[in-house]
Amino acid sequence: MLDILREYWLLFLVGQYPNGPLGGLVATLLVAICGLGLALPCAMAIALGRISPYMPVRIAAAFVVHTVRGTPFLMVIFWSYFGLPILLGRPINGFVTLVGALVLYESAYLAEAIRAGIEALPRGQREAARALGLNYWQTMGLVILPQALFNALPSLLTQFVSLIKETSLGYVISVNEFTFAAAQVNNQLLTKPVQVFSILALTFFAVCFTLTQTARRLERIVARRRNGMAKDGEPTALLATEPTP
Amino acid sequence: MIFFESVDKFYGSHRCLTRITAHVAKGEVVVICGPSGSGKTTLIRTVNGLEPIRSGRIVVNGQDVHAPKADINRLRREIGFVFQQFNLFPHMTVLDNVSLAPRKLRGLPREQAEEEARALLARVGLAEKANVYPGQLSGGQSQRVAIARALAMSPPVILFDEPTSALDPEMVGEVLAVMRDLAGSGITMVCVTHEMGFAREVADRVWFMDSGVILEDASPEEFFVAPRHPRARRFLADLRHA
Ligand SMILES: Nc1ncnc2c1ncn2[C@@H]1O[C@H](COP(=O)(O)OP(=O)(O)O)[C@@H](O)[C@H]1O
Ligand SMILES: [Mg+2]
């Protein structure tokens, strides 16, 4: 396995780059980060929609969430792959398609995590902000969302980890990402699929595990700073929502 | 300063305020007392529009709070509100809690807002807590910060909903001291509380509520010495024995 790594590490890491498109692990992380970066604001909007005082907004947001949650991610990729070019009237590249599909899919799940974070806050928080004279958006932006996002951090993180894993499905529409790179290596070696795909699996594990641990630590530090009493703090409000299947 | 005109409020079919008509003059300190569930919280929450009303009018500072076209956010800047549960923002330092509204609503630059906030914190005796988070404060300290926060917009009116009920007994005094100081400052104050010593000492008027009605509106001398209504008499007797 080590000799495979020694030989092909660059292909695993960046794909054909700079002689071809950027690929490999770097592309996977790039897709994941773009996906998360764009999905988070969408998720916040959907979450606010879910608890909006206006019924039509609530219904629309619930429709999006339930539709997406009832659809396998592969289906979303196919729809984006075949549907988006028709909708936009021009071809789009695989990278954009994959990011688009991830944003659509993850927004719905992240939105539910954020909504749970909002609903877990005491009603008094919103009332105190409104009583000061802050309007709805100031209340959400300054008081509610910062707390809700922090409380939802564990589930947001679980979701980000699934997002990283979901990028591997970009393989089916030939996006140059990590899994694609592994398949290329496998095609060149032909005889060592188990070793090649073990490298893939172990790397995914290492990345996701590191991420989870880092965020846990971060969370504890913040919780401790805010709450002098929680010395060796398990953060007080851990919210778990179901991760993506 | 505050006029209630025939205010009715329902929760579903449950009638919770019945034809409340009352008046709080400028600079007056009114203490509202009455048994649990009598509608005290509901009444003061209608004053800043945290609770809607079915009918009637509430006029604060010349403006109808529940008028359909009322700018409620602007009105609320003129009405400080202190909650039983403090409701400090746990993700902000004490200083940020107090300076938030002036910065966001009066558009004060951070430096000036913080200077004012420090002055308010000094007034409630917590100057040294400016940079800690609310999670590190005791209940009494939290409530004093909440009072400073409510004062940050310099409202002419401040409302208290049982500000000492969630506190350990040894912390009640420090909060009452701040409120006593405030009562002498000329601000109009409406305070739901069962601290009868405080009422006797600083209130200009005492309202006794029961079942959504103000049964008695009297000076503290009248109310404590010779309450007219039998239910008020029973309430006071129960308090003394508690
Ligand atoms: N959100 C609510 N929904 C339904 N009923 C409520 C609600 N809040 C208060 N009530 C009812 O209204 C009445 C008055 O409550 P409240 O104003 O809290 O009384 P107090 O503050 O005097 O104890 C009570 O009977 C209470 O059960
Ligand atoms: Mg009450």
Coordinates of C-alpha atoms and ligand atoms in Angstrom, one line a residue:
Chain A
M1 CA 0.0 0.0 0.0
L2 CA 2.8 2.4 0.9
D3 CA 4.5 1.8 -2.5
I4 CA 1.2 2.7 -4.2
L5 CA 1.1 5.9 -2.1
R6 CA 4.7 6.7 -2.9
E7 CA 4.1 6.3 -6.6
Y8 CA 0.7 7.9 -6.9
W9 CA 0.4 10.4 -4.0
L10 CA 0.3 13.4 -6.3
L11 CA -2.6 11.9 -8.3
F12 CA -4.4 11.1 -5.1
L13 CA -3.8 14.6 -3.9
V14 CA -4.5 16.8 -6.9
G15 CA -5.5 14.5 -9.8
Q16 CA -3.9 15.5 -13.2
Y17 CA -3.2 19.0 -12.0
P18 CA -1.4 21.0 -13.4
N19 CA -1.4 19.1 -16.6
G20 CA -5.1 18.4 -16.4
P21 CA -8.1 19.5 -14.3
L22 CA -7.6 19.8 -10.6
G23 CA -8.8 16.5 -8.9
G24 CA -8.0 14.2 -6.1
L25 CA -8.4 15.0 -2.4
V26 CA -7.9 18.7 -2.9
A27 CA -10.8 18.8 -5.4
T28 CA -13.0 16.8 -3.0
L29 CA -12.3 19.2 -0.1
L30 CA -12.8 22.2 -2.5
V31 CA -16.2 20.8 -3.5
A32 CA -17.1 20.2 0.1
I33 CA -16.1 23.6 1.3
C34 CA -17.9 25.4 -1.6
G35 CA -20.9 23.2 -0.9
L36 CA -20.9 24.0 2.8
G37 CA -20.1 27.7 2.2
L38 CA -23.1 28.0 -0.1
A39 CA -25.4 25.6 1.7
L40 CA -25.1 27.4 5.1
P41 CA -26.7 30.7 4.0
C42 CA -29.4 28.7 2.1
A43 CA -30.0 26.5 5.2
M44 CA -30.4 29.6 7.4
A45 CA -32.9 31.0 5.0
I46 CA -34.8 27.7 4.9
A47 CA -34.7 27.4 8.7
L48 CA -36.1 30.9 9.1
G49 CA -38.7 30.0 6.6
R50 CA -39.7 27.0 8.6
I51 CA -40.5 29.1 11.6
S52 CA -41.7 32.2 9.7
P53 CA -44.8 34.0 11.1
Y54 CA -46.2 33.7 7.5
M55 CA -47.9 30.5 6.7
P56 CA -47.1 30.4 2.9
V57 CA -43.4 30.8 3.7
R58 CA -43.6 28.0 6.3
I59 CA -45.3 25.7 3.8
A60 CA -42.8 26.4 1.0
A61 CA -39.9 25.8 3.3
A62 CA -41.4 22.6 4.6
F63 CA -42.0 21.5 1.1
V64 CA -38.4 21.9 0.1
V65 CA -37.1 20.1 3.2
H66 CA -39.5 17.1 2.9
T67 CA -39.0 16.7 -0.8
V68 CA -35.2 16.7 -0.5
R69 CA -35.2 14.4 2.5
G70 CA -37.3 12.0 0.6
T71 CA -34.9 11.9 -2.3
P72 CA -31.7 9.8 -2.5
F73 CA -28.6 12.0 -3.2
L74 CA -27.8 10.1 -6.4
M75 CA -31.2 11.2 -7.7
V76 CA -30.4 14.8 -7.0
I77 CA -27.1 14.5 -8.8
F78 CA -28.8 13.0 -11.9
W79 CA -31.4 15.7 -11.9
S80 CA -28.8 18.4 -11.6
Y81 CA -26.7 16.7 -14.3
F82 CA -29.4 16.3 -16.8
G83 CA -31.8 19.0 -15.7
L84 CA -29.7 22.0 -15.1
P85 CA -28.2 22.2 -18.6
I86 CA -31.8 22.1 -20.0
L87 CA -32.9 24.7 -17.5
L88 CA -30.0 27.0 -18.1
G89 CA -29.8 26.3 -21.9
R90 CA -26.1 25.6 -21.8
P91 CA -23.8 22.8 -20.6
I92 CA -22.3 23.2 -17.2
N93 CA -19.2 21.4 -15.9
G94 CA -19.3 18.5 -13.5
F95 CA -17.7 20.5 -10.6
V96 CA -20.5 23.0 -10.7
T97 CA -23.2 20.3 -11.0
L98 CA -21.8 18.5 -8.0
V99 CA -21.6 21.6 -5.9
G100 CA -25.1 22.6 -7.0
A101 CA -26.5 19.2 -6.1
L102 CA -24.7 19.3 -2.7
V103 CA -26.0 22.7 -1.9
L104 CA -29.6 21.7 -2.7
Y105 CA -29.4 18.5 -0.7
E106 CA -27.4 19.7 2.3
S107 CA -29.4 22.9 2.7
A108 CA -32.4 20.9 3.6
Y109 CA -30.6 18.9 6.3
L110 CA -28.6 21.8 7.6
A111 CA -31.8 23.8 7.8
E112 CA -33.3 21.2 10.1
A113 CA -30.3 21.2 12.4
I114 CA -30.4 25.0 12.5
R115 CA -34.1 25.0 13.2
A116 CA -33.7 22.6 16.1
G117 CA -31.0 25.0 17.4
I118 CA -33.4 27.9 17.2
E119 CA -36.3 26.1 18.8
A120 CA -34.1 24.9 21.6
L121 CA -33.4 28.5 22.7
P122 CA -35.6 29.9 25.5
R123 CA -38.4 32.1 24.3
G124 CA -37.1 34.8 26.6
Q125 CA -34.1 35.4 24.3
R126 CA -36.3 36.6 21.4
E127 CA -38.5 38.5 23.7
A128 CA -35.6 40.3 25.4
A129 CA -34.3 41.3 22.0
R130 CA -37.6 42.5 20.8
A131 CA -38.3 44.3 24.1
L132 CA -35.2 46.4 23.5
G133 CA -36.6 47.5 20.2
L134 CA -34.6 45.3 17.8
N135 CA -36.6 44.3 14.8
Y136 CA -37.2 40.8 13.5
W137 CA -34.0 40.6 11.4
Q138 CA -31.8 42.2 14.0
T139 CA -33.2 39.8 16.6
M140 CA -32.4 36.8 14.4
G141 CA -29.1 38.1 13.2
L142 CA -27.6 39.3 16.5
V143 CA -29.3 37.2 19.1
I144 CA -31.0 34.0 17.8
L145 CA -28.8 32.7 15.0
P146 CA -25.4 33.1 16.7
Q147 CA -26.7 31.0 19.6
A148 CA -28.6 28.6 17.4
L149 CA -25.7 28.0 15.1
F150 CA -23.4 27.4 18.0
N151 CA -25.8 25.0 19.7
A152 CA -26.3 23.2 16.3
L153 CA -22.5 22.9 15.8
P154 CA -22.4 19.2 16.6
S155 CA -25.1 18.4 14.1
L156 CA -23.8 20.8 11.5
L157 CA -20.5 19.1 11.8
T158 CA -22.0 15.6 11.4
Q159 CA -23.6 17.0 8.3
F160 CA -20.4 18.5 7.0
V161 CA -18.8 15.1 7.4
S162 CA -21.5 13.5 5.4
L163 CA -21.1 16.2 2.8
I164 CA -17.5 15.3 2.4
K165 CA -18.4 11.7 1.9
E166 CA -21.2 12.5 -0.5
T167 CA -18.7 14.2 -2.8
S168 CA -17.6 10.7 -3.8
L169 CA -20.9 10.3 -5.7
G170 CA -19.5 12.9 -8.1
Y171 CA -17.8 9.9 -9.5
V172 CA -20.9 8.9 -11.4
I173 CA -20.9 12.1 -13.4
S174 CA -17.1 11.9 -13.8
V175 CA -16.2 14.8 -11.6
N176 CA -12.4 14.7 -11.0
E177 CA -12.4 14.2 -7.2
F178 CA -10.8 11.9 -4.8
T179 CA -12.8 8.7 -5.6
F180 CA -12.2 9.4 -9.3
A181 CA -8.5 9.7 -8.7
A182 CA -8.5 6.4 -6.8
A183 CA -10.4 4.7 -9.7
Q184 CA -7.8 6.1 -12.1
V185 CA -4.9 4.7 -10.1
N186 CA -6.8 1.4 -9.9
N187 CA -7.1 1.3 -13.7
Q188 CA -3.4 1.8 -14.1
L189 CA -2.5 -0.9 -11.6
L190 CA -5.3 -3.3 -12.4
T191 CA -4.2 -5.9 -9.8
K192 CA -4.5 -4.0 -6.5
P193 CA -8.1 -2.8 -6.0
V194 CA -8.2 -3.6 -2.3
Q195 CA -5.1 -1.6 -1.5
V196 CA -6.1 1.3 -3.7
F197 CA -9.6 1.6 -2.2
S198 CA -8.2 1.1 1.3
I199 CA -6.2 4.2 0.8
L200 CA -9.3 6.0 -0.3
A201 CA -11.3 4.7 2.7
L202 CA -8.5 5.5 5.2
T203 CA -8.0 9.0 3.9
F204 CA -11.7 9.7 4.1
F205 CA -11.7 8.4 7.7
A206 CA -8.7 10.4 8.7
V207 CA -10.1 13.7 7.3
C208 CA -13.6 13.2 8.8
F209 CA -12.2 12.0 12.1
T210 CA -9.8 14.9 12.5
L211 CA -12.6 17.3 11.6
T212 CA -15.0 15.9 14.2
Q213 CA -12.3 16.0 16.9
T214 CA -11.2 19.5 16.1
A215 CA -14.7 20.9 16.3
R216 CA -15.5 19.1 19.5
R217 CA -12.4 20.7 21.1
L218 CA -13.4 24.1 19.7
E219 CA -16.9 23.7 21.1
R220 CA -15.6 23.0 24.5
I221 CA -13.3 26.0 24.6
V222 CA -16.2 28.3 23.6
A223 CA -18.6 26.7 26.1
R224 CA -16.0 27.1 28.9
R225 CA -15.3 30.7 28.1
R226 CA -19.0 31.5 28.2
N227 CA -19.8 29.5 31.3
G228 CA -17.3 29.9 34.0
M229 CA -18.9 27.1 36.0
A230 CA -18.6 24.3 33.5
K231 CA -15.0 23.4 34.2
D232 CA -14.4 20.3 32.2
G233 CA -17.3 21.0 30.0
E234 CA -19.2 18.7 28.0
P235 CA -21.0 21.6 26.2
T236 CA -24.4 22.0 27.9
A237 CA -26.8 21.8 25.0
L238 CA -25.8 19.2 22.5
L239 CA -28.4 18.8 19.8
A240 CA -28.4 15.7 17.7
T241 CA -30.4 15.5 14.6
E242 CA -30.4 12.5 12.3
P243 CA -27.5 12.6 9.8
T244 CA -27.9 12.0 6.2
P245 CA -28.5 8.4 5.4
Chain B
M1 CA -47.5 58.4 30.9
I2 CA -49.3 55.1 30.5
F3 CA -53.1 54.9 29.9
F4 CA -55.0 51.7 29.9
E5 CA -58.5 52.2 28.3
S6 CA -60.8 49.3 28.7
V7 CA -58.2 46.7 27.8
D8 CA -59.5 43.1 27.1
K9 CA -57.2 40.2 26.5
F10 CA -58.0 36.5 25.8
Y11 CA -56.0 33.4 25.5
G12 CA -58.3 31.4 23.3
S13 CA -61.5 31.5 25.1
H14 CA -59.9 32.2 28.5
R15 CA -60.4 35.8 29.4
C16 CA -57.2 37.0 31.1
L17 CA -57.6 40.8 31.3
T18 CA -61.1 42.3 31.8
R19 CA -61.8 45.9 30.9
I20 CA -58.6 47.2 32.5
T21 CA -58.8 51.0 32.8
A22 CA -55.9 52.6 34.7
H23 CA -53.4 55.3 34.5
V24 CA -49.7 55.7 35.5
A25 CA -48.6 59.3 35.8
K26 CA -45.2 60.5 34.7
G27 CA -42.5 59.8 37.3
E28 CA -44.8 57.6 39.3
V29 CA -43.8 54.2 40.7
V30 CA -46.6 51.7 40.6
V31 CA -46.4 48.3 42.2
I32 CA -48.7 45.5 40.9
C33 CA -49.4 42.6 43.2
G34 CA -51.9 39.8 43.3
P35 CA -52.1 36.0 43.4
S36 CA -50.4 33.9 40.8
G37 CA -52.3 33.6 37.6
S38 CA -54.2 36.9 38.1
G39 CA -52.8 38.5 34.9
K40 CA -50.0 40.7 36.3
T41 CA -47.4 39.5 33.8
T42 CA -49.8 39.6 31.0
L43 CA -50.8 43.2 31.8
I44 CA -47.3 44.6 31.8
R45 CA -46.4 42.6 28.7
T46 CA -49.2 44.3 26.8
V47 CA -47.6 47.7 27.6
N48 CA -44.7 47.1 25.2
G49 CA -46.7 44.9 22.8
L50 CA -45.1 41.6 23.8
E51 CA -48.7 40.4 24.1
P52 CA -51.4 41.6 21.7
I53 CA -54.8 42.7 23.1
R54 CA -58.3 41.9 22.0
S55 CA -59.8 45.4 22.4
G56 CA -59.2 48.7 24.2
R57 CA -56.3 51.0 24.0
I58 CA -52.9 51.4 25.7
V59 CA -51.3 54.7 25.2
V60 CA -47.7 55.2 26.3
N61 CA -46.0 58.5 26.0
G62 CA -48.8 59.7 23.8
Q63 CA -48.6 56.8 21.4
D64 CA -51.1 54.0 20.9
V65 CA -49.0 50.9 21.3
H66 CA -51.6 48.5 19.7
A67 CA -52.6 50.8 16.8
P68 CA -52.2 48.8 13.5
K69 CA -49.8 51.4 12.1
A70 CA -47.8 51.9 15.3
D71 CA -44.0 51.5 14.9
I72 CA -43.7 49.0 17.7
N73 CA -39.9 48.8 17.5
R74 CA -39.5 52.5 17.9
L75 CA -42.0 52.5 20.8
R76 CA -40.2 49.7 22.6
R77 CA -37.0 51.8 22.7
E78 CA -38.9 54.1 25.0
I79 CA -40.0 51.3 27.3
G80 CA -37.4 49.3 29.3
F81 CA -38.4 45.8 30.3
V82 CA -36.9 43.6 33.0
F83 CA -37.8 39.9 33.0
Q84 CA -38.1 37.5 35.9
Q85 CA -35.6 35.2 34.2
F86 CA -33.1 38.0 33.3
N87 CA -32.9 36.8 29.7
L88 CA -29.3 38.1 29.2
F89 CA -27.7 37.2 25.9
P90 CA -25.3 34.4 26.9
H91 CA -23.1 34.7 23.8
M92 CA -22.2 38.3 24.5
T93 CA -20.1 39.9 27.3
V94 CA -21.9 41.9 29.9
L95 CA -20.7 45.1 28.1
D96 CA -22.0 43.9 24.8
N97 CA -25.4 43.0 26.4
V98 CA -25.7 46.6 27.6
S99 CA -24.3 48.4 24.6
L100 CA -26.1 46.4 21.9
A101 CA -29.3 48.4 21.7
P102 CA -27.5 51.8 21.6
R103 CA -25.2 50.6 18.9
K104 CA -27.8 49.0 16.7
L105 CA -30.7 51.3 17.4
R106 CA -29.2 54.7 18.1
G107 CA -26.3 54.1 15.8
L108 CA -23.7 55.1 18.4
P109 CA -20.1 54.2 17.6
R110 CA -18.9 51.3 19.7
E111 CA -16.6 53.4 21.8
Q112 CA -19.3 55.8 22.9
A113 CA -21.8 53.1 23.4
E114 CA -19.4 51.2 25.6
E115 CA -18.6 54.3 27.6
E116 CA -22.2 54.8 28.3
A117 CA -22.6 51.1 29.1
R118 CA -19.7 51.2 31.6
A119 CA -21.4 54.2 33.3
L120 CA -24.6 52.2 33.6
L121 CA -22.8 49.1 34.9
A122 CA -21.1 51.4 37.5
R123 CA -24.6 52.6 38.5
V124 CA -25.8 49.1 39.2
G125 CA -22.5 48.3 41.0
L126 CA -21.0 46.0 38.4
A127 CA -18.3 48.1 36.7
E128 CA -15.8 45.3 37.2
K129 CA -17.9 42.7 35.4
A130 CA -18.0 44.4 32.0
N131 CA -15.9 41.8 30.2
V132 CA -17.3 38.6 31.6
Y133 CA -20.1 36.5 30.1
P134 CA -23.5 36.3 31.8
G135 CA -22.8 32.6 32.6
Q136 CA -20.3 33.7 35.2
L137 CA -22.7 36.0 37.1
S138 CA -24.8 35.2 40.1
G139 CA -28.6 35.7 39.8
G140 CA -28.5 39.0 41.5
Q141 CA -25.7 40.3 39.3
S142 CA -27.5 39.0 36.2
Q143 CA -30.6 40.9 37.1
R144 CA -28.7 44.1 37.8
V145 CA -27.0 43.7 34.3
A146 CA -30.5 43.2 32.9
I147 CA -31.6 46.5 34.5
A148 CA -28.6 48.3 33.1
R149 CA -29.5 46.8 29.7
A150 CA -33.0 48.1 30.0
L151 CA -31.8 51.5 30.8
A152 CA -29.3 51.7 27.9
M153 CA -31.8 53.4 25.6
S154 CA -32.6 56.0 28.4
P155 CA -36.3 55.0 28.4
P156 CA -38.7 57.3 30.2
V157 CA -40.6 54.2 31.3
I158 CA -39.4 50.9 32.8
L159 CA -41.4 47.8 33.5
F160 CA -40.4 45.0 35.9
D161 CA -41.9 41.5 35.9
E162 CA -41.2 39.9 39.3
P163 CA -37.5 40.9 39.1
T164 CA -36.6 39.2 42.3
S165 CA -38.7 36.0 42.2
A166 CA -36.1 33.9 40.5
L167 CA -33.3 34.9 43.0
D168 CA -31.9 33.3 46.0
P169 CA -33.1 35.2 49.1
E170 CA -29.7 36.7 49.9
M171 CA -29.6 38.3 46.4
V172 CA -32.9 40.0 46.6
G173 CA -31.6 43.0 48.5
E174 CA -29.0 44.1 45.9
V175 CA -31.5 44.1 43.1
L176 CA -34.1 46.0 45.2
A177 CA -31.4 48.5 46.1
V178 CA -30.8 49.3 42.5
M179 CA -34.6 49.6 41.9
R180 CA -35.0 51.9 44.9
D181 CA -32.2 54.1 43.5
L182 CA -34.0 54.1 40.1
A183 CA -37.3 55.0 41.6
G184 CA -35.8 58.1 43.0
S185 CA -34.5 59.1 39.6
G186 CA -37.8 60.3 38.2
I187 CA -38.3 57.5 35.7
T188 CA -41.8 56.1 35.4
M189 CA -41.8 52.6 36.9
V190 CA -44.3 49.8 36.9
C191 CA -43.2 46.8 38.9
V192 CA -44.9 43.5 39.4
T193 CA -43.5 42.2 42.7
H194 CA -44.4 40.6 46.0
E195 CA -41.8 42.5 47.9
M196 CA -44.2 44.4 50.1
G197 CA -41.4 46.2 52.0
F198 CA -40.2 47.6 48.7
A199 CA -43.8 48.6 47.7
R200 CA -44.4 50.3 51.0
E201 CA -41.2 52.2 50.8
V202 CA -41.1 53.4 47.2
A203 CA -44.4 52.9 45.5
D204 CA -46.7 55.8 44.8
R205 CA -49.6 53.5 44.1
V206 CA -50.3 49.8 44.6
W207 CA -52.5 47.9 42.2
F208 CA -54.0 44.7 43.4
M209 CA -55.1 42.3 40.7
D210 CA -57.2 39.2 40.8
S211 CA -58.7 37.2 37.9
G212 CA -57.7 39.8 35.3
V213 CA -59.2 42.8 37.1
I214 CA -57.5 45.6 39.0
L215 CA -59.5 45.3 42.2
E216 CA -57.7 48.0 44.1
D217 CA -55.7 51.0 43.1
A218 CA -54.5 52.7 46.3
S219 CA -51.7 54.5 47.9
P220 CA -49.4 52.1 49.9
E221 CA -50.7 53.5 53.2
E222 CA -54.3 52.8 52.3
F223 CA -53.5 49.4 50.8
F224 CA -51.4 48.0 53.6
V225 CA -53.2 49.5 56.5
A226 CA -56.8 49.1 55.3
P227 CA -57.3 47.2 52.1
R228 CA -60.9 47.6 50.9
H229 CA -61.4 44.4 49.0
P230 CA -61.7 41.2 51.0
R231 CA -59.5 39.4 48.5
A232 CA -56.8 41.9 48.9
R233 CA -57.1 41.4 52.7
R234 CA -56.7 37.7 52.3
F235 CA -53.8 38.1 49.9
L236 CA -51.9 40.3 52.4
A237 CA -52.6 37.9 55.2
D238 CA -51.3 35.0 53.1
L239 CA -48.2 36.9 52.3
R240 CA -47.5 37.6 56.0
H241 CA -47.9 34.0 56.9
A242 CA -45.8 32.7 54.1
Ligands
LIG1 N1 -49.3 31.9 26.8 C1 -50.4 31.6 27.4 N2 -51.3 30.8 26.9 C2 -52.5 30.6 27.6 N3 -52.8 31.0 28.8 C3 -51.9 31.8 29.4 C4 -50.6 32.2 28.7 N4 -49.9 33.0 29.6 C5 -50.7 33.1 30.7 N5 -51.9 32.5 30.5 C6 -52.9 32.4 31.5 O1 -53.3 33.8 31.8 C7 -53.6 34.0 33.2 C8 -52.7 35.1 33.7 O2 -51.3 34.7 33.6 P1 -50.2 35.7 34.1 O3 -50.3 37.0 33.5 O4 -48.9 35.0 33.8 O5 -50.4 35.8 35.7 P2 -49.5 36.3 36.8 O6 -48.3 36.9 36.2 O7 -50.3 37.2 37.6 O8 -49.1 35.1 37.6 C9 -53.3 32.6 33.9 O9 -54.5 32.0 34.1 C10 -52.5 31.9 32.9 O10 -52.7 30.5 33.0
MG2 MG -46.2 36.5 36.4

